Amino acid sequence: MGTGALGSLFGGLLTEAGHDTLLLGRYGQISELQNLRIKTMNNERNVAVRTTRDPMMLADSELLLFTMKSYSIDDAIRQLPAELFDDCIVLALQNGIGHLERMRNVIQNGIILAGVTYQAATLIQTGYVIHAAVGPTVLGPLGKDDRVAAESAAEALTVGGIPSKVVDDINRELWIKLLINAAINPLAAITGMKNGDLVNDPEVMNMMWAVIKEGSSVCEKLGVRIRKEDIFQRVIEVTEATAGNRSSMLQDVTKGRKTEIEAINGVIVENGRRLGLETPVNEKLFSRVVSLTKFKVDD
Ligand code: KPL
């Protein structure tokens, strides 16, 4: 579910690998999605992806991938038959923090897995995606008994051409990805730069470091064990690995869509306030991105 850049890419890769894959699309998207086009550095190809507009068709799924934006999760869950969650593993791959609690409030019994992915994808238009970089995907169970489900989901993804591994502390991974996105995404959205160009701009680099320092203080207070120097290094690595990609927030701003700023820098600001920590740079980036999308419609 979620036929943006990541969902389209994952749908195509899993189909190519022989998994029985079904993409849930919206009205007007179906024919484009059925003949999905994936472009990489080396090739461009079409994949015939099974697609439906009917959420009930997902009822027999073993694994349901949520690749929509975090703010669309509640709507997505409402579309699905409640019984689906009794037998199906749900893997949430959103940027940011906050969506899992909302999911747990609704899906009370089913297995929810959390994940972060460093796969880089740009959606040119519905059904046409650029796979800008292959990156790792990390999953973790939310419930203590769900490790086996996480292992099988990671294996299915890995076999499907999406290298994935399971970790014990997925909360820490979510924070690491949040800090990386907090440093890259708003600055890409504001400057219009591709990921790889951000690190060549000293002013942008200073802002990134400030974002990470503020976010790391929040993590420290919350007991999330990370080192700001390591995160900064990871940001440099991610921007290099995804150099040709336009960050998802830049894609959103360009297309006039709502962004994930609330779930990313907004989470740093909100936690900072609650914990008595100052987060002026995150606040500034937050307001700036909000103002860029103020008069835009939701996804
Ligand atoms: O997660 C991403 C995003 O754009 O949201 C990265 C990994 C930074 C790739 O662009």
mmCIF file of C-alpha atoms and ligand atoms in Angstrom:
data_model
loop_
_atom_site.group_PDB
_atom_site.id
_atom_site.type_symbol
_atom_site.label_atom_id
_atom_site.label_comp_id
_atom_site.label_asym_id
_atom_site.label_seq_id
_atom_site.Cartn_x
_atom_site.Cartn_y
_atom_site.Cartn_z
ATOM 1 C CA MET A 1 0.000 0.000 0.000
ATOM 2 C CA GLY A 2 1.392 3.354 -1.033
ATOM 3 C CA THR A 3 2.326 3.774 -4.678
ATOM 4 C CA GLY A 4 4.774 6.634 -4.353
ATOM 5 C CA ALA A 5 8.470 6.288 -5.161
ATOM 6 C CA LEU A 6 9.269 3.609 -2.595
ATOM 7 C CA GLY A 7 6.066 1.581 -2.923
ATOM 8 C CA SER A 8 6.344 1.475 -6.701
ATOM 9 C CA LEU A 9 9.990 0.470 -6.510
ATOM 10 C CA PHE A 10 9.355 -2.273 -3.936
ATOM 11 C CA GLY A 11 6.312 -3.524 -5.882
ATOM 12 C CA GLY A 12 8.404 -3.787 -9.027
ATOM 13 C CA LEU A 13 11.426 -5.435 -7.399
ATOM 14 C CA LEU A 14 9.335 -8.008 -5.498
ATOM 15 C CA THR A 15 7.379 -8.854 -8.650
ATOM 16 C CA GLU A 16 10.587 -9.286 -10.641
ATOM 17 C CA ALA A 17 11.922 -11.645 -7.985
ATOM 18 C CA GLY A 18 8.871 -13.867 -8.365
ATOM 19 C CA HIS A 19 6.938 -12.901 -5.230
ATOM 20 C CA ASP A 20 3.156 -12.893 -5.633
ATOM 21 C CA THR A 21 2.843 -9.122 -5.281
ATOM 22 C CA LEU A 22 -0.202 -6.895 -5.471
ATOM 23 C CA LEU A 23 -0.041 -3.080 -5.531
ATOM 24 C CA LEU A 24 -3.041 -1.176 -4.262
ATOM 25 C CA GLY A 25 -3.487 1.852 -6.505
ATOM 26 C CA ARG A 26 -5.891 4.746 -6.703
ATOM 27 C CA TYR A 27 -8.371 5.542 -9.421
ATOM 28 C CA GLY A 28 -6.538 6.618 -12.563
ATOM 29 C CA GLN A 29 -3.224 5.004 -11.570
ATOM 30 C CA ILE A 30 -3.881 1.399 -12.474
ATOM 31 C CA SER A 31 -2.742 1.212 -16.092
ATOM 32 C CA GLU A 32 0.515 3.088 -15.321
ATOM 33 C CA LEU A 33 1.259 0.844 -12.350
ATOM 34 C CA GLN A 34 0.526 -2.325 -14.318
ATOM 35 C CA ASN A 35 3.310 -1.441 -16.693
ATOM 36 C CA LEU A 36 5.735 -0.078 -14.123
ATOM 37 C CA ARG A 37 8.942 1.420 -15.467
ATOM 38 C CA ILE A 38 12.101 1.242 -13.329
ATOM 39 C CA LYS A 39 15.199 3.199 -14.309
ATOM 40 C CA THR A 40 18.607 2.603 -12.710
ATOM 41 C CA MET A 41 22.109 3.865 -13.497
ATOM 42 C CA ASN A 42 22.596 0.857 -15.787
ATOM 43 C CA ASN A 43 19.255 0.043 -17.306
ATOM 44 C CA GLU A 44 15.623 0.916 -17.783
ATOM 45 C CA ARG A 45 12.966 -1.783 -17.844
ATOM 46 C CA ASN A 46 9.239 -2.417 -17.567
ATOM 47 C CA VAL A 47 7.728 -4.741 -15.000
ATOM 48 C CA ALA A 48 4.193 -6.108 -15.264
ATOM 49 C CA VAL A 49 2.964 -5.567 -11.699
ATOM 50 C CA ARG A 50 -0.340 -6.981 -10.466
ATOM 51 C CA THR A 51 -2.438 -4.040 -9.366
ATOM 52 C CA THR A 52 -5.832 -3.481 -7.822
ATOM 53 C CA ARG A 53 -8.030 -0.642 -6.624
ATOM 54 C CA ASP A 54 -9.913 -2.903 -4.237
ATOM 55 C CA PRO A 55 -8.475 -3.049 -0.666
ATOM 56 C CA MET A 56 -10.406 -6.299 -0.074
ATOM 57 C CA MET A 57 -8.062 -7.984 -2.568
ATOM 58 C CA LEU A 58 -5.295 -7.673 0.030
ATOM 59 C CA ALA A 59 -7.261 -9.846 2.453
ATOM 60 C CA ASP A 60 -5.155 -13.012 1.929
ATOM 61 C CA SER A 61 -1.794 -11.314 2.072
ATOM 62 C CA GLU A 62 0.991 -12.768 4.199
ATOM 63 C CA LEU A 63 2.927 -9.531 4.356
ATOM 64 C CA LEU A 64 1.495 -6.075 3.934
ATOM 65 C CA LEU A 65 4.017 -3.335 3.201
ATOM 66 C CA PHE A 66 2.994 0.154 4.230
ATOM 67 C CA THR A 67 5.001 2.544 2.070
ATOM 68 C CA MET A 68 2.685 5.545 2.168
ATOM 69 C CA LYS A 69 3.733 8.767 3.929
ATOM 70 C CA SER A 70 3.409 8.645 7.719
ATOM 71 C CA TYR A 71 0.528 11.146 7.729
ATOM 72 C CA SER A 72 -1.499 8.869 5.403
ATOM 73 C CA ILE A 73 -1.304 5.768 7.601
ATOM 74 C CA ASP A 74 -4.571 6.332 9.456
ATOM 75 C CA ASP A 75 -6.504 6.658 6.186
ATOM 76 C CA ALA A 76 -4.791 3.576 4.811
ATOM 77 C CA ILE A 77 -5.750 1.442 7.808
ATOM 78 C CA ARG A 78 -9.347 2.631 7.636
ATOM 79 C CA GLN A 79 -9.601 1.317 4.052
ATOM 80 C CA LEU A 80 -8.621 -2.211 5.033
ATOM 81 C CA PRO A 81 -10.874 -4.952 6.421
ATOM 82 C CA ALA A 82 -10.166 -5.268 10.180
ATOM 83 C CA GLU A 83 -9.844 -9.100 9.962
ATOM 84 C CA LEU A 84 -6.879 -8.698 7.637
ATOM 85 C CA PHE A 85 -4.640 -7.804 10.549
ATOM 86 C CA ASP A 86 -5.355 -11.092 12.385
ATOM 87 C CA ASP A 87 -3.307 -13.177 9.929
ATOM 88 C CA CYS A 88 -1.143 -10.705 8.108
ATOM 89 C CA ILE A 89 2.177 -9.208 9.133
ATOM 90 C CA VAL A 90 2.268 -5.453 8.604
ATOM 91 C CA LEU A 91 5.613 -3.811 7.922
ATOM 92 C CA ALA A 92 5.690 -0.016 8.260
ATOM 93 C CA LEU A 93 8.517 1.675 6.354
ATOM 94 C CA GLN A 94 7.815 5.341 7.011
ATOM 95 C CA ASN A 95 10.339 8.053 7.717
ATOM 96 C CA GLY A 96 10.084 9.670 11.127
ATOM 97 C CA ILE A 97 8.533 8.663 14.428
ATOM 98 C CA GLY A 98 4.945 8.634 15.690
ATOM 99 C CA HIS A 99 3.169 6.431 13.138
ATOM 100 C CA LEU A 100 3.757 3.176 15.017
ATOM 101 C CA GLU A 101 1.839 4.284 18.099
ATOM 102 C CA ARG A 102 -1.046 5.330 15.863
ATOM 103 C CA MET A 103 -0.953 1.962 14.109
ATOM 104 C CA ARG A 104 -0.875 0.061 17.393
ATOM 105 C CA ASN A 105 -3.962 1.925 18.618
ATOM 106 C CA VAL A 106 -5.939 0.522 15.704
ATOM 107 C CA ILE A 107 -4.241 -2.811 14.983
ATOM 108 C CA GLN A 108 -4.440 -4.180 18.475
ATOM 109 C CA ASN A 109 -3.797 -7.884 17.893
ATOM 110 C CA GLY A 110 -1.907 -8.172 14.617
ATOM 111 C CA ILE A 111 1.852 -8.304 14.163
ATOM 112 C CA ILE A 112 3.400 -4.935 13.371
ATOM 113 C CA LEU A 113 6.996 -4.679 12.258
ATOM 114 C CA ALA A 114 8.831 -1.392 12.087
ATOM 115 C CA GLY A 115 11.428 -0.706 9.464
ATOM 116 C CA VAL A 116 13.678 1.928 7.978
ATOM 117 C CA THR A 117 15.043 1.836 4.466
ATOM 118 C CA TYR A 118 17.958 3.588 2.823
ATOM 119 C CA GLN A 119 16.796 2.615 -0.667
ATOM 120 C CA ALA A 120 16.656 5.795 -2.722
ATOM 121 C CA ALA A 121 13.869 6.246 -5.236
ATOM 122 C CA THR A 122 12.494 9.190 -7.191
ATOM 123 C CA LEU A 123 9.042 9.085 -8.711
ATOM 124 C CA ILE A 124 9.027 10.758 -12.110
ATOM 125 C CA GLN A 125 5.305 10.154 -12.535
ATOM 126 C CA THR A 126 2.853 7.432 -11.540
ATOM 127 C CA GLY A 127 4.330 4.140 -12.715
ATOM 128 C CA TYR A 128 7.786 5.543 -13.539
ATOM 129 C CA VAL A 129 10.414 5.390 -10.822
ATOM 130 C CA ILE A 130 14.147 5.978 -10.728
ATOM 131 C CA HIS A 131 16.009 3.574 -8.444
ATOM 132 C CA ALA A 132 18.753 6.027 -7.562
ATOM 133 C CA ALA A 133 20.616 3.861 -5.044
ATOM 134 C CA VAL A 134 20.471 0.502 -3.338
ATOM 135 C CA GLY A 135 20.694 0.850 0.423
ATOM 136 C CA PRO A 136 20.050 -1.379 3.418
ATOM 137 C CA THR A 137 16.646 -1.949 4.975
ATOM 138 C CA VAL A 138 16.474 -2.657 8.703
ATOM 139 C CA LEU A 139 13.479 -4.252 10.416
ATOM 140 C CA GLY A 140 12.489 -4.987 13.957
ATOM 141 C CA PRO A 141 9.562 -6.470 15.814
ATOM 142 C CA LEU A 142 7.433 -4.238 18.021
ATOM 143 C CA GLY A 143 6.196 -7.161 20.102
ATOM 144 C CA LYS A 144 8.697 -9.391 21.896
ATOM 145 C CA ASP A 145 7.216 -12.526 20.299
ATOM 146 C CA ASP A 146 7.426 -11.233 16.762
ATOM 147 C CA ARG A 147 11.086 -11.883 15.993
ATOM 148 C CA VAL A 148 10.301 -14.880 13.764
ATOM 149 C CA ALA A 149 7.864 -12.782 11.721
ATOM 150 C CA ALA A 150 10.556 -10.117 11.355
ATOM 151 C CA GLU A 151 13.112 -12.700 10.202
ATOM 152 C CA SER A 152 10.736 -14.098 7.589
ATOM 153 C CA ALA A 153 9.804 -10.625 6.320
ATOM 154 C CA ALA A 154 13.507 -9.694 6.067
ATOM 155 C CA GLU A 155 14.203 -12.892 4.168
ATOM 156 C CA ALA A 156 11.317 -12.305 1.757
ATOM 157 C CA LEU A 157 12.559 -8.783 1.056
ATOM 158 C CA THR A 158 16.171 -9.881 0.662
ATOM 159 C CA VAL A 159 15.196 -12.639 -1.771
ATOM 160 C CA GLY A 160 13.142 -9.971 -3.519
ATOM 161 C CA GLY A 161 16.213 -7.840 -4.193
ATOM 162 C CA ILE A 162 15.785 -5.543 -1.173
ATOM 163 C CA PRO A 163 18.656 -6.421 1.204
ATOM 164 C CA SER A 164 17.201 -6.455 4.722
ATOM 165 C CA LYS A 165 18.224 -7.457 8.225
ATOM 166 C CA VAL A 166 16.569 -7.680 11.631
ATOM 167 C CA VAL A 167 17.798 -5.767 14.676
ATOM 168 C CA ASP A 168 16.800 -6.033 18.334
ATOM 169 C CA ASP A 169 16.505 -2.315 19.014
ATOM 170 C CA ILE A 170 14.412 -0.922 16.157
ATOM 171 C CA ASN A 171 13.607 2.207 18.180
ATOM 172 C CA ARG A 172 17.276 3.198 18.006
ATOM 173 C CA GLU A 173 17.290 2.604 14.221
ATOM 174 C CA LEU A 174 14.168 4.751 13.846
ATOM 175 C CA TRP A 175 15.897 7.593 15.694
ATOM 176 C CA ILE A 176 19.082 7.218 13.646
ATOM 177 C CA LYS A 177 17.086 7.398 10.412
ATOM 178 C CA LEU A 178 15.051 10.297 11.789
ATOM 179 C CA LEU A 179 18.238 12.278 12.530
ATOM 180 C CA ILE A 180 19.625 11.494 9.081
ATOM 181 C CA ASN A 181 16.356 12.579 7.431
ATOM 182 C CA ALA A 182 16.188 15.648 9.702
ATOM 183 C CA ALA A 183 19.592 16.730 8.403
ATOM 184 C CA ILE A 184 19.072 15.912 4.723
ATOM 185 C CA ASN A 185 15.399 16.267 3.819
ATOM 186 C CA PRO A 186 14.446 19.839 4.821
ATOM 187 C CA LEU A 187 17.725 21.245 3.515
ATOM 188 C CA ALA A 188 17.172 19.461 0.205
ATOM 189 C CA ALA A 189 13.580 20.717 0.117
ATOM 190 C CA ILE A 190 14.601 24.329 0.851
ATOM 191 C CA THR A 191 17.638 24.518 -1.433
ATOM 192 C CA GLY A 192 16.329 22.257 -4.226
ATOM 193 C CA MET A 193 19.648 20.389 -4.200
ATOM 194 C CA LYS A 194 20.097 16.695 -4.893
ATOM 195 C CA ASN A 195 21.403 14.727 -1.911
ATOM 196 C CA GLY A 196 24.954 14.573 -3.260
ATOM 197 C CA ASP A 197 25.228 18.357 -3.675
ATOM 198 C CA LEU A 198 24.267 19.134 -0.085
ATOM 199 C CA VAL A 199 27.643 18.099 1.323
ATOM 200 C CA ASN A 200 29.502 20.407 -1.071
ATOM 201 C CA ASP A 201 27.888 23.455 0.482
ATOM 202 C CA PRO A 202 29.605 24.578 3.724
ATOM 203 C CA GLU A 203 26.541 26.514 4.918
ATOM 204 C CA VAL A 204 24.332 23.469 4.455
ATOM 205 C CA MET A 205 26.898 21.321 6.258
ATOM 206 C CA ASN A 206 26.866 23.709 9.251
ATOM 207 C CA MET A 207 23.089 23.517 9.400
ATOM 208 C CA MET A 208 23.200 19.724 9.202
ATOM 209 C CA TRP A 209 25.628 19.552 12.099
ATOM 210 C CA ALA A 210 23.412 21.870 14.166
ATOM 211 C CA VAL A 211 20.321 19.742 13.400
ATOM 212 C CA ILE A 212 22.178 16.610 14.480
ATOM 213 C CA LYS A 213 23.556 18.212 17.672
ATOM 214 C CA GLU A 214 20.067 19.286 18.751
ATOM 215 C CA GLY A 215 18.564 15.914 17.825
ATOM 216 C CA SER A 216 21.320 14.051 19.651
ATOM 217 C CA SER A 217 20.657 15.979 22.875
ATOM 218 C CA VAL A 218 17.018 14.901 22.613
ATOM 219 C CA CYS A 219 18.119 11.293 22.060
ATOM 220 C CA GLU A 220 20.445 11.460 25.052
ATOM 221 C CA LYS A 221 17.619 12.614 27.327
ATOM 222 C CA LEU A 222 15.387 9.865 25.966
ATOM 223 C CA GLY A 223 18.043 7.223 26.588
ATOM 224 C CA VAL A 224 18.569 6.456 22.879
ATOM 225 C CA ARG A 225 22.251 5.581 22.602
ATOM 226 C CA ILE A 226 23.813 7.330 19.611
ATOM 227 C CA ARG A 227 26.900 9.510 19.004
ATOM 228 C CA LYS A 228 26.384 12.765 17.105
ATOM 229 C CA GLU A 229 29.738 12.360 15.309
ATOM 230 C CA ASP A 230 28.628 8.927 14.028
ATOM 231 C CA ILE A 231 25.312 10.332 12.807
ATOM 232 C CA PHE A 232 27.078 13.158 10.994
ATOM 233 C CA GLN A 233 29.339 10.598 9.343
ATOM 234 C CA ARG A 234 26.270 8.528 8.378
ATOM 235 C CA VAL A 235 24.660 11.629 6.839
ATOM 236 C CA ILE A 236 27.733 12.126 4.675
ATOM 237 C CA GLU A 237 27.692 8.450 3.683
ATOM 238 C CA VAL A 238 23.960 8.478 2.871
ATOM 239 C CA THR A 239 24.251 11.642 0.775
ATOM 240 C CA GLU A 240 27.162 10.082 -1.108
ATOM 241 C CA ALA A 241 25.375 6.756 -1.599
ATOM 242 C CA THR A 242 22.197 8.532 -2.776
ATOM 243 C CA ALA A 243 24.003 11.424 -4.497
ATOM 244 C CA GLY A 244 21.753 11.489 -7.560
ATOM 245 C CA ASN A 245 18.524 11.255 -5.570
ATOM 246 C CA ARG A 246 16.149 14.074 -4.784
ATOM 247 C CA SER A 247 15.131 13.570 -1.169
ATOM 248 C CA SER A 248 11.509 12.566 -0.606
ATOM 249 C CA MET A 249 10.794 15.959 0.981
ATOM 250 C CA LEU A 250 12.169 17.785 -2.053
ATOM 251 C CA GLN A 251 9.966 15.576 -4.262
ATOM 252 C CA ASP A 252 6.952 16.428 -2.073
ATOM 253 C CA VAL A 253 7.596 20.171 -2.104
ATOM 254 C CA THR A 254 8.138 20.159 -5.868
ATOM 255 C CA LYS A 255 4.892 18.280 -6.441
ATOM 256 C CA GLY A 256 2.949 20.505 -4.070
ATOM 257 C CA ARG A 257 2.331 17.714 -1.558
ATOM 258 C CA LYS A 258 2.278 17.743 2.181
ATOM 259 C CA THR A 259 5.676 16.770 3.643
ATOM 260 C CA GLU A 260 6.811 14.558 6.530
ATOM 261 C CA ILE A 261 8.395 17.502 8.368
ATOM 262 C CA GLU A 262 6.163 16.985 11.419
ATOM 263 C CA ALA A 263 7.224 13.362 11.813
ATOM 264 C CA ILE A 264 10.915 14.239 11.344
ATOM 265 C CA ASN A 265 12.189 17.647 12.547
ATOM 266 C CA GLY A 266 8.835 18.230 14.258
ATOM 267 C CA VAL A 267 9.497 15.254 16.517
ATOM 268 C CA ILE A 268 12.852 16.733 17.583
ATOM 269 C CA VAL A 269 11.225 20.111 18.310
ATOM 270 C CA GLU A 270 8.303 18.591 20.197
ATOM 271 C CA ASN A 271 10.473 16.308 22.323
ATOM 272 C CA GLY A 272 12.905 19.167 22.917
ATOM 273 C CA ARG A 273 10.074 21.310 24.293
ATOM 274 C CA ARG A 274 8.818 18.509 26.506
ATOM 275 C CA LEU A 275 12.321 17.796 27.834
ATOM 276 C CA GLY A 276 13.350 21.428 28.272
ATOM 277 C CA LEU A 277 15.913 21.435 25.453
ATOM 278 C CA GLU A 278 16.373 24.215 22.905
ATOM 279 C CA THR A 279 16.111 23.186 19.243
ATOM 280 C CA PRO A 280 16.269 26.499 17.311
ATOM 281 C CA VAL A 281 17.712 25.143 14.069
ATOM 282 C CA ASN A 282 15.156 22.351 13.801
ATOM 283 C CA GLU A 283 12.431 24.896 14.589
ATOM 284 C CA LYS A 284 13.662 27.168 11.840
ATOM 285 C CA LEU A 285 13.785 24.384 9.249
ATOM 286 C CA PHE A 286 10.380 23.172 10.380
ATOM 287 C CA SER A 287 8.765 26.599 9.884
ATOM 288 C CA ARG A 288 10.508 27.127 6.577
ATOM 289 C CA VAL A 289 9.311 23.803 5.123
ATOM 290 C CA VAL A 290 5.800 24.373 6.477
ATOM 291 C CA SER A 291 5.731 27.774 4.782
ATOM 292 C CA LEU A 292 6.892 26.212 1.501
ATOM 293 C CA THR A 293 3.884 23.907 1.528
ATOM 294 C CA LYS A 294 1.353 26.097 3.292
ATOM 295 C CA PHE A 295 -1.086 26.383 0.447
ATOM 296 C CA LYS A 296 -0.586 22.901 -0.908
ATOM 297 C CA VAL A 297 -3.089 20.076 -0.839
ATOM 298 C CA ASP A 298 -2.587 16.772 0.998
ATOM 299 C CA ASP A 299 -1.244 13.721 -0.838
HETATM 300 O O1 KPL B 1 15.132 8.553 3.202
HETATM 301 C C1 KPL B 1 15.500 9.281 2.308
HETATM 302 C C2 KPL B 1 14.492 10.259 1.821
HETATM 303 O O2 KPL B 1 14.690 10.916 0.815
HETATM 304 O O3 KPL B 1 13.442 10.363 2.480
HETATM 305 C C3 KPL B 1 16.933 9.247 1.857
HETATM 306 C C4 KPL B 1 17.608 7.967 2.362
HETATM 307 C C5 KPL B 1 17.644 10.450 2.414
HETATM 308 C C6 KPL B 1 17.114 9.161 0.376
HETATM 309 O O4 KPL B 1 16.858 10.346 -0.290
#
